[in-house]
Amino acid sequence: MEKLIITACICGAEVTKEHNPAVPYTVAEIAREAKSAVDAGAAIIHLHVREDDGTPTQSAARFAACIAAIREVCPDVIIQTSTGGAVGMSNEERLQPITLNPEMATLDCGTCNFGGDDIFVNTENTIIEFARKMTARGIKPELEVFDKGMIDMALRLHRRGYIADPMHFDFVMGVNGGIAATPRDLVFMAGSIPPNSTWTAAGVGRAQFPMATMAILMGGHVRVGFEDNIYLEKGVLAKSNGELVAKAVRIAKELGRGIATPAEAREILGM
Ligand code: KMH
Ligand code: ZN
């Protein structure tokens, strides 16, 4: 089977140091967490950034500082900037990091409830605008889908020429408002995309490693990290993103999947 690409979502916009003190905020902390993940086997860093007090930001200057600090310690890793940011941010705010021409960026493919009263808004026109701007800059989109209908939206925009082949999907499973993180639903999602595309499973909370294990067995790829889950096992907080990546690597090795380097990941993703 193809080697396994591990994406580490080291920070996110929702988790805080109150949940796990190892969640990174400062530039130095973000570089430290990226290095721990890459040293353990991650090929892609899915990047959100924060102000020093933990406030999520999409500021291009803050992204530039974090990317430079990550590049110092992980020169080869693929950096995938978020264009999702945090719930409630404007499109202009969210799009700022693409002005830095990252190799990859997320393209969120639909609107969904996001727990409580939060709604993560991505209208069809927003998705088209983001896709066009990424394409113009040669940025590979990671098609982030929180439900099956978002796959259908991505496929529709692919047919209309806004999203190029080969497509890479990230199935975010278990958000309170999106598709559940069950084996049946993961099989459904993976069976709903074209055969020449690639996919990653991102299980939220306690579903992180069950979904990762399923993805490893099914030939998909894996996302782990604090954005989605802060526990190494029940009741045990992970001390770093590297610990979560190392656990995914252990499972992959037991199941016979090698781990892709960043160079191998670029090849697998057609970059
Ligand atoms: N923070 C979520 C509302 C992305 O990175 O593109 C959106 C998110 C998706 O994290
Ligand atoms: Zn994200």
PDB file of C-alpha atoms and ligand atoms in Angstrom:
ATOM      1  CA  MET A   1       0.000   0.000   0.000  1.00  0.00           C
ATOM      2  CA  GLU A   2       1.044   3.596  -0.634  1.00  0.00           C
ATOM      3  CA  LYS A   3       2.965   5.238   2.200  1.00  0.00           C
ATOM      4  CA  LEU A   4       0.959   7.080   4.847  1.00  0.00           C
ATOM      5  CA  ILE A   5       0.890  10.872   4.901  1.00  0.00           C
ATOM      6  CA  ILE A   6       0.469  12.227   8.410  1.00  0.00           C
ATOM      7  CA  THR A   7      -0.870  15.755   8.734  1.00  0.00           C
ATOM      8  CA  ALA A   8      -0.391  17.377  12.137  1.00  0.00           C
ATOM      9  CA  CYS A   9      -2.959  20.028  13.094  1.00  0.00           C
ATOM     10  CA  ILE A  10      -0.872  21.449  15.884  1.00  0.00           C
ATOM     11  CA  CYS A  11      -2.931  24.348  17.153  1.00  0.00           C
ATOM     12  CA  GLY A  12      -6.445  24.941  15.762  1.00  0.00           C
ATOM     13  CA  ALA A  13      -8.640  27.876  16.681  1.00  0.00           C
ATOM     14  CA  GLU A  14     -10.843  26.328  19.334  1.00  0.00           C
ATOM     15  CA  VAL A  15      -8.632  24.458  21.837  1.00  0.00           C
ATOM     16  CA  THR A  16      -6.818  26.469  24.506  1.00  0.00           C
ATOM     17  CA  LYS A  17      -4.142  26.044  27.134  1.00  0.00           C
ATOM     18  CA  GLU A  18      -6.999  25.583  29.628  1.00  0.00           C
ATOM     19  CA  HIS A  19      -7.776  22.335  27.790  1.00  0.00           C
ATOM     20  CA  ASN A  20      -4.126  21.306  27.469  1.00  0.00           C
ATOM     21  CA  PRO A  21      -1.187  23.522  28.533  1.00  0.00           C
ATOM     22  CA  ALA A  22       0.879  22.242  25.590  1.00  0.00           C
ATOM     23  CA  VAL A  23      -1.425  23.952  23.041  1.00  0.00           C
ATOM     24  CA  PRO A  24       0.890  26.454  21.273  1.00  0.00           C
ATOM     25  CA  TYR A  25       0.175  30.202  21.058  1.00  0.00           C
ATOM     26  CA  THR A  26       3.487  32.041  20.618  1.00  0.00           C
ATOM     27  CA  VAL A  27       5.672  31.823  17.521  1.00  0.00           C
ATOM     28  CA  ALA A  28       8.275  29.851  19.480  1.00  0.00           C
ATOM     29  CA  GLU A  29       5.631  27.441  20.809  1.00  0.00           C
ATOM     30  CA  ILE A  30       4.207  26.897  17.329  1.00  0.00           C
ATOM     31  CA  ALA A  31       7.684  26.108  15.974  1.00  0.00           C
ATOM     32  CA  ARG A  32       8.315  23.768  18.913  1.00  0.00           C
ATOM     33  CA  GLU A  33       5.067  21.861  18.275  1.00  0.00           C
ATOM     34  CA  ALA A  34       5.676  21.682  14.525  1.00  0.00           C
ATOM     35  CA  LYS A  35       9.144  20.250  15.149  1.00  0.00           C
ATOM     36  CA  SER A  36       7.824  17.667  17.603  1.00  0.00           C
ATOM     37  CA  ALA A  37       5.283  16.541  14.987  1.00  0.00           C
ATOM     38  CA  VAL A  38       7.742  16.451  12.100  1.00  0.00           C
ATOM     39  CA  ASP A  39      10.407  14.655  14.128  1.00  0.00           C
ATOM     40  CA  ALA A  40       7.791  12.013  14.929  1.00  0.00           C
ATOM     41  CA  GLY A  41       6.792  11.536  11.266  1.00  0.00           C
ATOM     42  CA  ALA A  42       4.402  14.267  10.108  1.00  0.00           C
ATOM     43  CA  ALA A  43       4.820  15.381   6.483  1.00  0.00           C
ATOM     44  CA  ILE A  44       2.270  18.223   6.563  1.00  0.00           C
ATOM     45  CA  ILE A  45       1.622  20.904   9.164  1.00  0.00           C
ATOM     46  CA  HIS A  46      -1.969  22.160   9.066  1.00  0.00           C
ATOM     47  CA  LEU A  47      -1.411  25.644  10.402  1.00  0.00           C
ATOM     48  CA  HIS A  48      -3.561  28.012  12.432  1.00  0.00           C
ATOM     49  CA  VAL A  49      -1.849  30.784  14.361  1.00  0.00           C
ATOM     50  CA  ARG A  50      -2.624  32.702  17.539  1.00  0.00           C
ATOM     51  CA  GLU A  51      -1.690  35.949  19.210  1.00  0.00           C
ATOM     52  CA  ASP A  52       0.509  35.490  22.286  1.00  0.00           C
ATOM     53  CA  ASP A  53      -2.626  35.580  24.484  1.00  0.00           C
ATOM     54  CA  GLY A  54      -4.166  32.706  22.510  1.00  0.00           C
ATOM     55  CA  THR A  55      -6.593  34.729  20.373  1.00  0.00           C
ATOM     56  CA  PRO A  56      -6.905  33.075  16.928  1.00  0.00           C
ATOM     57  CA  THR A  57      -5.766  35.328  14.091  1.00  0.00           C
ATOM     58  CA  GLN A  58      -5.420  35.061  10.322  1.00  0.00           C
ATOM     59  CA  SER A  59      -2.938  37.941  10.165  1.00  0.00           C
ATOM     60  CA  ALA A  60      -0.504  37.470   7.277  1.00  0.00           C
ATOM     61  CA  ALA A  61       2.289  38.939   9.409  1.00  0.00           C
ATOM     62  CA  ARG A  62       1.692  36.411  12.178  1.00  0.00           C
ATOM     63  CA  PHE A  63       1.527  33.550   9.660  1.00  0.00           C
ATOM     64  CA  ALA A  64       4.759  34.791   8.064  1.00  0.00           C
ATOM     65  CA  ALA A  65       6.510  34.835  11.439  1.00  0.00           C
ATOM     66  CA  CYS A  66       5.269  31.342  12.324  1.00  0.00           C
ATOM     67  CA  ILE A  67       6.132  29.901   8.907  1.00  0.00           C
ATOM     68  CA  ALA A  68       9.648  31.363   9.108  1.00  0.00           C
ATOM     69  CA  ALA A  69      10.105  29.877  12.586  1.00  0.00           C
ATOM     70  CA  ILE A  70       8.828  26.473  11.423  1.00  0.00           C
ATOM     71  CA  ARG A  71      11.099  26.584   8.358  1.00  0.00           C
ATOM     72  CA  GLU A  72      14.118  27.156  10.631  1.00  0.00           C
ATOM     73  CA  VAL A  73      13.548  23.823  12.360  1.00  0.00           C
ATOM     74  CA  CYS A  74      11.653  21.860   9.666  1.00  0.00           C
ATOM     75  CA  PRO A  75      12.971  23.058   6.303  1.00  0.00           C
ATOM     76  CA  ASP A  76      11.199  20.402   4.193  1.00  0.00           C
ATOM     77  CA  VAL A  77       7.763  20.070   5.750  1.00  0.00           C
ATOM     78  CA  ILE A  78       4.667  20.944   3.701  1.00  0.00           C
ATOM     79  CA  ILE A  79       2.850  23.862   5.289  1.00  0.00           C
ATOM     80  CA  GLN A  80      -0.902  23.942   4.802  1.00  0.00           C
ATOM     81  CA  THR A  81      -2.326  27.229   6.032  1.00  0.00           C
ATOM     82  CA  SER A  82      -5.907  27.336   7.241  1.00  0.00           C
ATOM     83  CA  THR A  83      -8.354  29.564   5.419  1.00  0.00           C
ATOM     84  CA  GLY A  84     -11.074  28.464   7.823  1.00  0.00           C
ATOM     85  CA  GLY A  85      -9.655  30.447  10.705  1.00  0.00           C
ATOM     86  CA  ALA A  86     -12.175  30.695  13.518  1.00  0.00           C
ATOM     87  CA  VAL A  87     -15.979  30.821  13.379  1.00  0.00           C
ATOM     88  CA  GLY A  88     -17.182  34.386  12.759  1.00  0.00           C
ATOM     89  CA  MET A  89     -14.161  35.695  10.838  1.00  0.00           C
ATOM     90  CA  SER A  90     -14.833  37.481   7.531  1.00  0.00           C
ATOM     91  CA  ASN A  91     -13.712  36.002   4.209  1.00  0.00           C
ATOM     92  CA  GLU A  92     -11.126  38.777   3.803  1.00  0.00           C
ATOM     93  CA  GLU A  93      -9.690  37.960   7.215  1.00  0.00           C
ATOM     94  CA  ARG A  94      -9.609  34.251   6.491  1.00  0.00           C
ATOM     95  CA  LEU A  95      -7.887  34.618   3.125  1.00  0.00           C
ATOM     96  CA  GLN A  96      -4.879  36.582   4.393  1.00  0.00           C
ATOM     97  CA  PRO A  97      -2.405  33.666   4.667  1.00  0.00           C
ATOM     98  CA  ILE A  98      -2.719  32.768   0.989  1.00  0.00           C
ATOM     99  CA  THR A  99      -0.935  36.030   0.132  1.00  0.00           C
ATOM    100  CA  LEU A 100       2.182  34.229   1.412  1.00  0.00           C
ATOM    101  CA  ASN A 101       1.785  31.574  -1.323  1.00  0.00           C
ATOM    102  CA  PRO A 102       1.899  28.502   0.928  1.00  0.00           C
ATOM    103  CA  GLU A 103       2.199  25.129  -0.820  1.00  0.00           C
ATOM    104  CA  MET A 104      -1.248  24.109   0.442  1.00  0.00           C
ATOM    105  CA  ALA A 105      -4.239  25.779   2.060  1.00  0.00           C
ATOM    106  CA  THR A 106      -7.573  24.509   3.272  1.00  0.00           C
ATOM    107  CA  LEU A 107     -10.701  24.992   1.187  1.00  0.00           C
ATOM    108  CA  ASP A 108     -13.749  24.441   3.370  1.00  0.00           C
ATOM    109  CA  CYS A 109     -16.524  23.060   1.194  1.00  0.00           C
ATOM    110  CA  GLY A 110     -19.736  23.954   2.981  1.00  0.00           C
ATOM    111  CA  THR A 111     -21.571  25.482   5.918  1.00  0.00           C
ATOM    112  CA  CYS A 112     -22.258  23.560   9.102  1.00  0.00           C
ATOM    113  CA  ASN A 113     -23.231  23.937  12.708  1.00  0.00           C
ATOM    114  CA  PHE A 114     -20.131  23.941  14.875  1.00  0.00           C
ATOM    115  CA  GLY A 115     -21.434  23.131  18.352  1.00  0.00           C
ATOM    116  CA  GLY A 116     -23.619  25.336  20.549  1.00  0.00           C
ATOM    117  CA  ASP A 117     -24.728  28.430  18.617  1.00  0.00           C
ATOM    118  CA  ASP A 118     -21.720  28.533  16.277  1.00  0.00           C
ATOM    119  CA  ILE A 119     -22.139  28.260  12.514  1.00  0.00           C
ATOM    120  CA  PHE A 120     -19.100  27.825  10.249  1.00  0.00           C
ATOM    121  CA  VAL A 121     -20.219  29.677   7.109  1.00  0.00           C
ATOM    122  CA  ASN A 122     -18.951  28.728   3.641  1.00  0.00           C
ATOM    123  CA  THR A 123     -21.478  29.632   0.959  1.00  0.00           C
ATOM    124  CA  GLU A 124     -21.094  28.365  -2.603  1.00  0.00           C
ATOM    125  CA  ASN A 125     -19.824  31.786  -3.728  1.00  0.00           C
ATOM    126  CA  THR A 126     -17.314  31.869  -0.867  1.00  0.00           C
ATOM    127  CA  ILE A 127     -15.947  28.468  -1.856  1.00  0.00           C
ATOM    128  CA  ILE A 128     -15.673  29.575  -5.500  1.00  0.00           C
ATOM    129  CA  GLU A 129     -13.899  32.805  -4.485  1.00  0.00           C
ATOM    130  CA  PHE A 130     -11.418  30.942  -2.257  1.00  0.00           C
ATOM    131  CA  ALA A 131     -10.818  28.270  -4.934  1.00  0.00           C
ATOM    132  CA  ARG A 132     -10.160  30.850  -7.652  1.00  0.00           C
ATOM    133  CA  LYS A 133      -7.726  32.772  -5.481  1.00  0.00           C
ATOM    134  CA  MET A 134      -5.823  29.618  -4.516  1.00  0.00           C
ATOM    135  CA  THR A 135      -5.677  28.432  -8.120  1.00  0.00           C
ATOM    136  CA  ALA A 136      -4.351  31.816  -9.281  1.00  0.00           C
ATOM    137  CA  ARG A 137      -1.468  31.433  -6.819  1.00  0.00           C
ATOM    138  CA  GLY A 138      -0.739  27.766  -7.559  1.00  0.00           C
ATOM    139  CA  ILE A 139      -1.771  26.685  -4.046  1.00  0.00           C
ATOM    140  CA  LYS A 140      -3.014  23.105  -3.705  1.00  0.00           C
ATOM    141  CA  PRO A 141      -6.324  23.055  -1.834  1.00  0.00           C
ATOM    142  CA  GLU A 142      -7.001  20.548   0.897  1.00  0.00           C
ATOM    143  CA  LEU A 143     -10.746  20.077   0.466  1.00  0.00           C
ATOM    144  CA  GLU A 144     -12.003  20.124   4.026  1.00  0.00           C
ATOM    145  CA  VAL A 145     -15.382  18.418   4.290  1.00  0.00           C
ATOM    146  CA  PHE A 146     -17.414  18.046   7.457  1.00  0.00           C
ATOM    147  CA  ASP A 147     -20.294  16.131   5.856  1.00  0.00           C
ATOM    148  CA  LYS A 148     -21.132  14.172   2.700  1.00  0.00           C
ATOM    149  CA  GLY A 149     -22.915  17.114   1.044  1.00  0.00           C
ATOM    150  CA  MET A 150     -19.642  19.021   1.119  1.00  0.00           C
ATOM    151  CA  ILE A 151     -18.033  16.305  -1.023  1.00  0.00           C
ATOM    152  CA  ASP A 152     -20.869  16.801  -3.502  1.00  0.00           C
ATOM    153  CA  MET A 153     -20.219  20.554  -3.484  1.00  0.00           C
ATOM    154  CA  ALA A 154     -16.500  19.985  -4.160  1.00  0.00           C
ATOM    155  CA  LEU A 155     -17.302  17.599  -7.014  1.00  0.00           C
ATOM    156  CA  ARG A 156     -19.738  20.122  -8.515  1.00  0.00           C
ATOM    157  CA  LEU A 157     -17.090  22.870  -8.400  1.00  0.00           C
ATOM    158  CA  HIS A 158     -14.539  20.446  -9.842  1.00  0.00           C
ATOM    159  CA  ARG A 159     -16.890  19.766 -12.771  1.00  0.00           C
ATOM    160  CA  ARG A 160     -17.270  23.525 -13.278  1.00  0.00           C
ATOM    161  CA  GLY A 161     -13.488  23.895 -13.423  1.00  0.00           C
ATOM    162  CA  TYR A 162     -12.849  25.678 -10.125  1.00  0.00           C
ATOM    163  CA  ILE A 163     -10.981  22.787  -8.482  1.00  0.00           C
ATOM    164  CA  ALA A 164      -8.236  20.929 -10.343  1.00  0.00           C
ATOM    165  CA  ASP A 165      -7.248  17.259 -10.369  1.00  0.00           C
ATOM    166  CA  PRO A 166      -5.979  15.436  -8.420  1.00  0.00           C
ATOM    167  CA  MET A 167      -8.209  16.424  -5.519  1.00  0.00           C
ATOM    168  CA  HIS A 168      -7.164  15.888  -1.927  1.00  0.00           C
ATOM    169  CA  PHE A 169      -9.955  15.647   0.661  1.00  0.00           C
ATOM    170  CA  ASP A 170      -9.845  15.892   4.433  1.00  0.00           C
ATOM    171  CA  PHE A 171     -12.830  14.165   6.056  1.00  0.00           C
ATOM    172  CA  VAL A 172     -13.369  15.887   9.399  1.00  0.00           C
ATOM    173  CA  MET A 173     -15.450  13.374  11.326  1.00  0.00           C
ATOM    174  CA  GLY A 174     -17.231  13.999  14.613  1.00  0.00           C
ATOM    175  CA  VAL A 175     -17.763  17.768  14.731  1.00  0.00           C
ATOM    176  CA  ASN A 176     -20.984  18.510  16.614  1.00  0.00           C
ATOM    177  CA  GLY A 177     -22.939  19.513  13.484  1.00  0.00           C
ATOM    178  CA  GLY A 178     -21.072  17.456  10.895  1.00  0.00           C
ATOM    179  CA  ILE A 179     -20.951  13.777   9.989  1.00  0.00           C
ATOM    180  CA  ALA A 180     -20.408  11.323  12.847  1.00  0.00           C
ATOM    181  CA  ALA A 181     -17.071   9.573  13.322  1.00  0.00           C
ATOM    182  CA  THR A 182     -18.181   6.012  12.682  1.00  0.00           C
ATOM    183  CA  PRO A 183     -16.640   3.293  10.495  1.00  0.00           C
ATOM    184  CA  ARG A 184     -19.792   3.199   8.370  1.00  0.00           C
ATOM    185  CA  ASP A 185     -19.619   6.933   7.716  1.00  0.00           C
ATOM    186  CA  LEU A 186     -15.907   6.864   6.896  1.00  0.00           C
ATOM    187  CA  VAL A 187     -16.483   4.067   4.356  1.00  0.00           C
ATOM    188  CA  PHE A 188     -19.353   6.155   2.908  1.00  0.00           C
ATOM    189  CA  MET A 189     -17.156   9.270   2.611  1.00  0.00           C
ATOM    190  CA  ALA A 190     -14.180   7.425   1.101  1.00  0.00           C
ATOM    191  CA  GLY A 191     -16.508   5.709  -1.392  1.00  0.00           C
ATOM    192  CA  SER A 192     -17.960   9.061  -2.502  1.00  0.00           C
ATOM    193  CA  ILE A 193     -14.846  10.608  -4.062  1.00  0.00           C
ATOM    194  CA  PRO A 194     -13.237   9.908  -7.454  1.00  0.00           C
ATOM    195  CA  PRO A 195     -10.660   7.094  -7.515  1.00  0.00           C
ATOM    196  CA  ASN A 196      -7.823   9.411  -8.586  1.00  0.00           C
ATOM    197  CA  SER A 197      -8.216  11.587  -5.488  1.00  0.00           C
ATOM    198  CA  THR A 198      -6.555  11.171  -2.102  1.00  0.00           C
ATOM    199  CA  TRP A 199      -8.057  11.573   1.347  1.00  0.00           C
ATOM    200  CA  THR A 200      -7.204  12.058   4.972  1.00  0.00           C
ATOM    201  CA  ALA A 201      -9.359  11.198   7.986  1.00  0.00           C
ATOM    202  CA  ALA A 202      -9.470  13.640  10.884  1.00  0.00           C
ATOM    203  CA  GLY A 203     -11.417  12.140  13.788  1.00  0.00           C
ATOM    204  CA  VAL A 204     -12.420  14.613  16.471  1.00  0.00           C
ATOM    205  CA  GLY A 205     -11.856  13.924  20.181  1.00  0.00           C
ATOM    206  CA  ARG A 206     -11.869  10.285  21.179  1.00  0.00           C
ATOM    207  CA  ALA A 207     -12.500   9.342  17.532  1.00  0.00           C
ATOM    208  CA  GLN A 208      -9.024  10.504  16.478  1.00  0.00           C
ATOM    209  CA  PHE A 209      -7.275   7.140  16.691  1.00  0.00           C
ATOM    210  CA  PRO A 210     -10.208   4.919  15.665  1.00  0.00           C
ATOM    211  CA  MET A 211     -10.632   7.014  12.487  1.00  0.00           C
ATOM    212  CA  ALA A 212      -6.845   7.078  11.956  1.00  0.00           C
ATOM    213  CA  THR A 213      -6.667   3.299  12.264  1.00  0.00           C
ATOM    214  CA  MET A 214      -9.518   2.858   9.787  1.00  0.00           C
ATOM    215  CA  ALA A 215      -7.840   5.251   7.349  1.00  0.00           C
ATOM    216  CA  ILE A 216      -4.535   3.409   7.626  1.00  0.00           C
ATOM    217  CA  LEU A 217      -6.272   0.116   6.826  1.00  0.00           C
ATOM    218  CA  MET A 218      -8.320   1.585   3.976  1.00  0.00           C
ATOM    219  CA  GLY A 219      -5.390   3.234   2.186  1.00  0.00           C
ATOM    220  CA  GLY A 220      -6.267   6.761   3.200  1.00  0.00           C
ATOM    221  CA  HIS A 221      -4.110   9.212   5.108  1.00  0.00           C
ATOM    222  CA  VAL A 222      -4.283  10.531   8.649  1.00  0.00           C
ATOM    223  CA  ARG A 223      -4.592  13.825  10.496  1.00  0.00           C
ATOM    224  CA  VAL A 224      -3.803  14.030  14.204  1.00  0.00           C
ATOM    225  CA  GLY A 225      -3.037  16.944  16.498  1.00  0.00           C
ATOM    226  CA  PHE A 226      -4.346  19.266  19.155  1.00  0.00           C
ATOM    227  CA  GLU A 227      -6.825  21.000  16.844  1.00  0.00           C
ATOM    228  CA  ASP A 228      -8.897  17.808  16.837  1.00  0.00           C
ATOM    229  CA  ASN A 229      -7.856  15.982  20.022  1.00  0.00           C
ATOM    230  CA  ILE A 230      -5.748  16.719  23.103  1.00  0.00           C
ATOM    231  CA  TYR A 231      -5.616  13.221  24.628  1.00  0.00           C
ATOM    232  CA  LEU A 232      -3.046  10.504  24.014  1.00  0.00           C
ATOM    233  CA  GLU A 233      -5.415   7.994  25.579  1.00  0.00           C
ATOM    234  CA  LYS A 234      -8.438   8.152  27.876  1.00  0.00           C
ATOM    235  CA  GLY A 235      -7.686  10.631  30.676  1.00  0.00           C
ATOM    236  CA  VAL A 236      -4.062  11.193  29.589  1.00  0.00           C
ATOM    237  CA  LEU A 237      -3.312  14.595  28.025  1.00  0.00           C
ATOM    238  CA  ALA A 238      -0.746  14.481  25.225  1.00  0.00           C
ATOM    239  CA  LYS A 239       2.386  16.396  26.181  1.00  0.00           C
ATOM    240  CA  SER A 240       3.045  17.388  22.577  1.00  0.00           C
ATOM    241  CA  ASN A 241       1.677  16.987  19.075  1.00  0.00           C
ATOM    242  CA  GLY A 242       4.679  14.741  18.527  1.00  0.00           C
ATOM    243  CA  GLU A 243       3.216  12.211  20.959  1.00  0.00           C
ATOM    244  CA  LEU A 244       0.021  12.043  18.890  1.00  0.00           C
ATOM    245  CA  VAL A 245       1.973  11.663  15.642  1.00  0.00           C
ATOM    246  CA  ALA A 246       4.182   8.974  17.223  1.00  0.00           C
ATOM    247  CA  LYS A 247       1.069   7.010  18.189  1.00  0.00           C
ATOM    248  CA  ALA A 248      -0.231   7.166  14.597  1.00  0.00           C
ATOM    249  CA  VAL A 249       3.194   6.015  13.379  1.00  0.00           C
ATOM    250  CA  ARG A 250       3.152   3.049  15.811  1.00  0.00           C
ATOM    251  CA  ILE A 251      -0.300   1.975  14.608  1.00  0.00           C
ATOM    252  CA  ALA A 252       0.746   2.341  10.957  1.00  0.00           C
ATOM    253  CA  LYS A 253       3.863   0.246  11.505  1.00  0.00           C
ATOM    254  CA  GLU A 254       1.855  -2.509  13.214  1.00  0.00           C
ATOM    255  CA  LEU A 255      -0.492  -2.504  10.218  1.00  0.00           C
ATOM    256  CA  GLY A 256       2.271  -2.512   7.624  1.00  0.00           C
ATOM    257  CA  ARG A 257       2.086   1.079   6.316  1.00  0.00           C
ATOM    258  CA  GLY A 258       5.323   2.982   5.824  1.00  0.00           C
ATOM    259  CA  ILE A 259       5.407   6.692   6.633  1.00  0.00           C
ATOM    260  CA  ALA A 260       5.762   9.257   3.831  1.00  0.00           C
ATOM    261  CA  THR A 261       8.438  11.921   4.033  1.00  0.00           C
ATOM    262  CA  PRO A 262       7.407  15.414   2.888  1.00  0.00           C
ATOM    263  CA  ALA A 263       8.995  14.681  -0.524  1.00  0.00           C
ATOM    264  CA  GLU A 264       7.054  11.429  -0.824  1.00  0.00           C
ATOM    265  CA  ALA A 265       3.879  13.207   0.283  1.00  0.00           C
ATOM    266  CA  ARG A 266       4.309  15.791  -2.510  1.00  0.00           C
ATOM    267  CA  GLU A 267       4.550  12.950  -4.997  1.00  0.00           C
ATOM    268  CA  ILE A 268       1.509  11.101  -3.637  1.00  0.00           C
ATOM    269  CA  LEU A 269      -0.540  14.327  -3.688  1.00  0.00           C
ATOM    270  CA  GLY A 270       0.572  15.251  -7.210  1.00  0.00           C
ATOM    271  CA  MET A 271       2.187  18.503  -6.125  1.00  0.00           C
TER     272      MET A 271
HETATM  273  N1  KMH B   1     -11.768  26.455  13.044  1.00  0.00           N
HETATM  274  C1  KMH B   1     -12.826  25.935  12.250  1.00  0.00           C
HETATM  275  C2  KMH B   1     -14.026  26.796  12.366  1.00  0.00           C
HETATM  276  C3  KMH B   1      -9.865  24.988   8.427  1.00  0.00           C
HETATM  277  O1  KMH B   1      -8.806  24.985   9.048  1.00  0.00           O
HETATM  278  O2  KMH B   1      -9.955  25.289   7.248  1.00  0.00           O
HETATM  279  C4  KMH B   1     -12.478  25.797  10.836  1.00  0.00           C
HETATM  280  C5  KMH B   1     -11.254  25.058  10.509  1.00  0.00           C
HETATM  281  C6  KMH B   1     -11.146  24.625   9.110  1.00  0.00           C
HETATM  282  O3  KMH B   1     -10.382  24.809  11.317  1.00  0.00           O
HETATM  283 ZN    ZN B   2      -8.120  23.890  10.866  1.00  0.00          ZN
END
